[in-house]
Amino acid sequence: MEPKPSPNPKVSDKVAEAITPAEELSYELRIEEVMSPNAQCVSPDMTMGDVLEVFRQHRISGSPVLSPDGKLVGVLSIEDLIRALRASDLDADVQKYMTVDVIAVNGKDPVIEALKKFVNKSVGRLPVVDNDGKVIGILTKGDITRGLLKALQRDYQAEEIRRYRARHLFEDIVSDRTGLILRYNIHARDFTHGGAASSNIKRALLRLGASPAIARRVGIAVYEAEINLIIHTTNGGVIRVDIEPHQISIDAIDDGPGIKDVGQALKPGFSTASEEIREIGFGAGMGLVNISRCVDEMKLESVWGKGTRLRMKIFLKQDEELGEGYPANRENS
Amino acid sequence: MNVGELLKAIDGKLLIPDADLSRQVKGGCGADLMSDVLASIQQPDGVLVTGLCNPQVVRTAAMADMAAIVLVRGKKPPAETIDLAANEGLPLISTPFGMFDICGKLYQTGMLSLEKPVSEDDYACNE
């Protein structure tokens, strides 16, 4: 009569794989979140005629039966009422027709527990009780459907809002020229984290509404630049990405050692990388060549002994513009 | 071909705990130089066949929007490589066969190459 909350249901990996988002929610949502609270209750000594009036007034088709001290003693459904009507027995007490073998659920239990009971016991509604057995609401299959739909919509909206916000960033912030600047510190010889900055930049661009092709071009260019900083610099360097609706400017800056012959460095296949670096798949002398293929503009400046600055630019065509682009531009053109 | 069929075609073993086996694989690329991969891949959704197994393989594949990575000669990659692949949701596959074998097997199934032929002119930089 007083169901305690079940321990969290264990889900095996195999079962978890096959679970749909709605099913997942039925494990996450608690019964008290979806039930109808303040259930209309009846008492055992009411007549069936009174119950008819209660059901009609509140447009319900069943109700828990509570003893005067508030204990759940039964459930009365519209079927019970029909039986009484057919027997012309509306003056009889509720206790004559109610179901005494009550199946209740605990409000703290996940919705899945209630679903199991609906499937196994062929009941239309379940009284919901708290840990002390006090009735706190009533649950129908309709309540569960509504609760799941609401929760699904909530989850969906959260993700939508995130994407929407990122895409409208440039529109929401008004300036004559808005840019979003991302900076990443790249450590020399840190091959383990090599590529982390590029991944993050690529992800940011996709969230801002860049096409996969643009995100790929920027990703590859930044990745090669990042690897160059890791391989060749004395103290590492900084990658700075300036994202504007119409263009993406990337600078890879370091403070040494610098390139002796910039012209030679740009030649395909030219490399000063060590055997160790070649072993991990880099240092083939193709990095700068790859970058120049991916970007629209590339400028390499270096002073031996001072440092290097690699500037890259990708221009976005009007239909590729990030976010909503510049509204003013659209109007003018 | 999807990732599940790819696994079968090369007697591959999936090294990450969970992967979308229905993801389509639209072509292939075989290389140990990651810059070569980045240089020759113009289209997404390929499989990268390689003998390297450091984390940069996963970074490269992710950057080029690849659908899967096949490590040849039964190489056992370090944990960092596997973790990164799992994080990126990239199927990391190990096969006992060598690079030539795997490329041949995949070519025989009708899989196309995603490697663009590179002429010397293509190497010219913007000067």
Coordinates of C-alpha atoms in Angstrom, one line a residue, chain A residues 123-270:
Chain A
V123 CA -5.6 -0.2 -15.0
G124 CA -6.6 3.2 -16.4
R125 CA -5.2 5.4 -13.6
L126 CA -2.8 5.1 -10.7
P127 CA -3.0 7.0 -7.4
V128 CA 0.3 8.6 -6.7
V129 CA 1.5 8.6 -3.0
D130 CA 4.4 10.0 -1.1
N131 CA 6.7 8.1 1.2
D132 CA 4.1 8.2 4.0
G133 CA 1.4 6.7 1.7
K134 CA -0.4 10.0 1.5
V135 CA -2.2 10.6 -1.9
I136 CA -0.5 13.5 -3.7
G137 CA -2.0 13.1 -7.2
I138 CA -3.3 10.8 -9.9
L139 CA -1.7 9.5 -13.0
T140 CA -3.2 8.4 -16.3
K141 CA -1.4 7.4 -19.6
G142 CA -2.5 10.7 -21.0
D143 CA -0.5 12.5 -18.2
I144 CA 2.6 10.5 -19.2
T145 CA 2.2 11.3 -22.9
R146 CA 1.8 15.0 -22.1
G147 CA 4.7 15.0 -19.7
L148 CA 7.0 13.3 -22.1
L149 CA 6.1 15.6 -25.0
K150 CA 6.7 18.6 -22.8
A151 CA 10.1 17.3 -21.7
L152 CA 11.1 16.4 -25.2
Q153 CA 10.2 19.9 -26.4
R154 CA 12.2 21.4 -23.5
D155 CA 15.3 19.5 -24.4
Y156 CA 14.9 20.3 -28.1
Q157 CA 14.4 24.0 -27.3
A158 CA 17.6 24.2 -25.2
E159 CA 19.8 23.0 -28.1
E160 CA 17.9 25.2 -30.6
I161 CA 18.4 28.3 -28.4
R162 CA 22.2 27.6 -28.2
R163 CA 22.5 27.4 -32.0
Y164 CA 20.2 30.3 -32.5
R165 CA 22.2 32.5 -30.1
A166 CA 25.5 31.6 -31.8
R167 CA 24.1 32.3 -35.3
H168 CA 22.6 35.6 -34.3
L169 CA 25.6 36.8 -32.3
F170 CA 26.7 39.2 -35.1
E171 CA 23.2 40.5 -35.5
D172 CA 22.4 41.0 -31.9
I173 CA 25.6 43.0 -31.2
V174 CA 25.5 46.2 -33.0
S175 CA 28.7 47.9 -34.1
D176 CA 30.1 49.2 -37.4
R177 CA 32.3 46.1 -37.6
T178 CA 31.8 43.2 -35.3
G179 CA 34.4 40.4 -34.9
L180 CA 34.8 37.5 -32.6
I181 CA 38.4 36.8 -31.6
L182 CA 39.6 33.4 -30.4
R183 CA 43.1 33.0 -29.1
Y184 CA 45.0 29.8 -28.4
N185 CA 48.4 29.3 -26.8
I186 CA 50.3 26.6 -28.6
H187 CA 53.2 24.9 -26.7
A188 CA 56.4 23.9 -28.4
R189 CA 56.8 20.1 -28.8
D190 CA 53.3 19.4 -27.3
F191 CA 52.3 16.8 -29.9
T192 CA 49.7 15.2 -27.6
H193 CA 47.5 18.3 -27.7
G194 CA 48.5 19.3 -31.3
G195 CA 45.3 19.9 -33.2
A196 CA 43.1 20.7 -30.1
A197 CA 43.0 24.4 -31.0
S198 CA 42.1 23.6 -34.6
S199 CA 39.3 21.3 -33.5
N200 CA 37.9 24.0 -31.2
I201 CA 38.0 26.6 -33.9
K202 CA 36.3 24.3 -36.4
R203 CA 33.6 23.5 -33.9
A204 CA 33.1 27.2 -33.1
L205 CA 32.7 28.0 -36.8
L206 CA 30.1 25.3 -37.3
R207 CA 28.1 26.6 -34.4
L208 CA 28.3 30.1 -35.8
G209 CA 26.7 28.7 -39.0
A210 CA 29.7 28.2 -41.2
S211 CA 29.2 25.6 -44.0
P212 CA 31.1 22.3 -43.4
A213 CA 33.3 23.1 -46.4
I214 CA 34.4 26.4 -44.9
A215 CA 34.9 24.9 -41.5
R216 CA 37.0 22.2 -43.1
R217 CA 39.2 24.7 -45.0
V218 CA 39.8 26.7 -41.9
G219 CA 40.4 23.6 -39.8
I220 CA 43.0 22.2 -42.1
A221 CA 44.8 25.5 -42.5
V222 CA 44.9 26.1 -38.7
Y223 CA 45.9 22.5 -38.0
E224 CA 49.0 22.8 -40.3
A225 CA 49.8 26.2 -38.7
E226 CA 49.4 24.7 -35.2
I227 CA 51.7 21.8 -36.1
N228 CA 54.3 24.2 -37.4
L229 CA 54.3 26.1 -34.1
I230 CA 54.7 22.8 -32.2
I231 CA 57.5 21.5 -34.4
H232 CA 59.6 24.6 -35.2
T233 CA 59.3 27.2 -32.5
T234 CA 61.5 27.8 -29.5
N235 CA 58.7 28.9 -27.1
G236 CA 55.6 27.9 -28.8
G237 CA 53.2 30.6 -30.1
V238 CA 49.7 32.0 -30.4
I239 CA 47.0 31.3 -32.9
R240 CA 44.5 34.2 -33.2
V241 CA 41.3 33.8 -35.2
D242 CA 39.2 36.9 -36.0
I243 CA 35.8 35.8 -37.1
E244 CA 33.7 38.3 -38.9
P245 CA 30.6 37.6 -40.9
H246 CA 32.3 38.1 -44.2
Q247 CA 35.8 36.9 -43.5
I248 CA 37.9 34.8 -41.2
S249 CA 41.5 36.0 -40.5
I250 CA 43.9 33.7 -38.8
D251 CA 47.3 34.7 -37.5
A252 CA 49.9 32.3 -36.2
I253 CA 52.6 34.2 -34.3
D254 CA 55.8 33.1 -32.6
D255 CA 58.9 34.7 -31.2
G256 CA 61.5 32.5 -32.7
P257 CA 63.7 31.2 -34.1
G258 CA 62.4 32.6 -37.3
I259 CA 62.9 31.4 -40.9
K260 CA 66.2 31.9 -42.6
D261 CA 64.8 31.8 -46.2
V262 CA 61.1 32.4 -46.5
G263 CA 61.1 31.7 -50.2
Q264 CA 62.7 28.3 -49.7
A265 CA 60.3 27.5 -46.8
L266 CA 57.4 28.0 -49.2
K267 CA 58.7 25.5 -51.7
P268 CA 56.7 22.2 -51.7
G269 CA 58.8 19.4 -50.1
F270 CA 61.3 21.7 -48.4

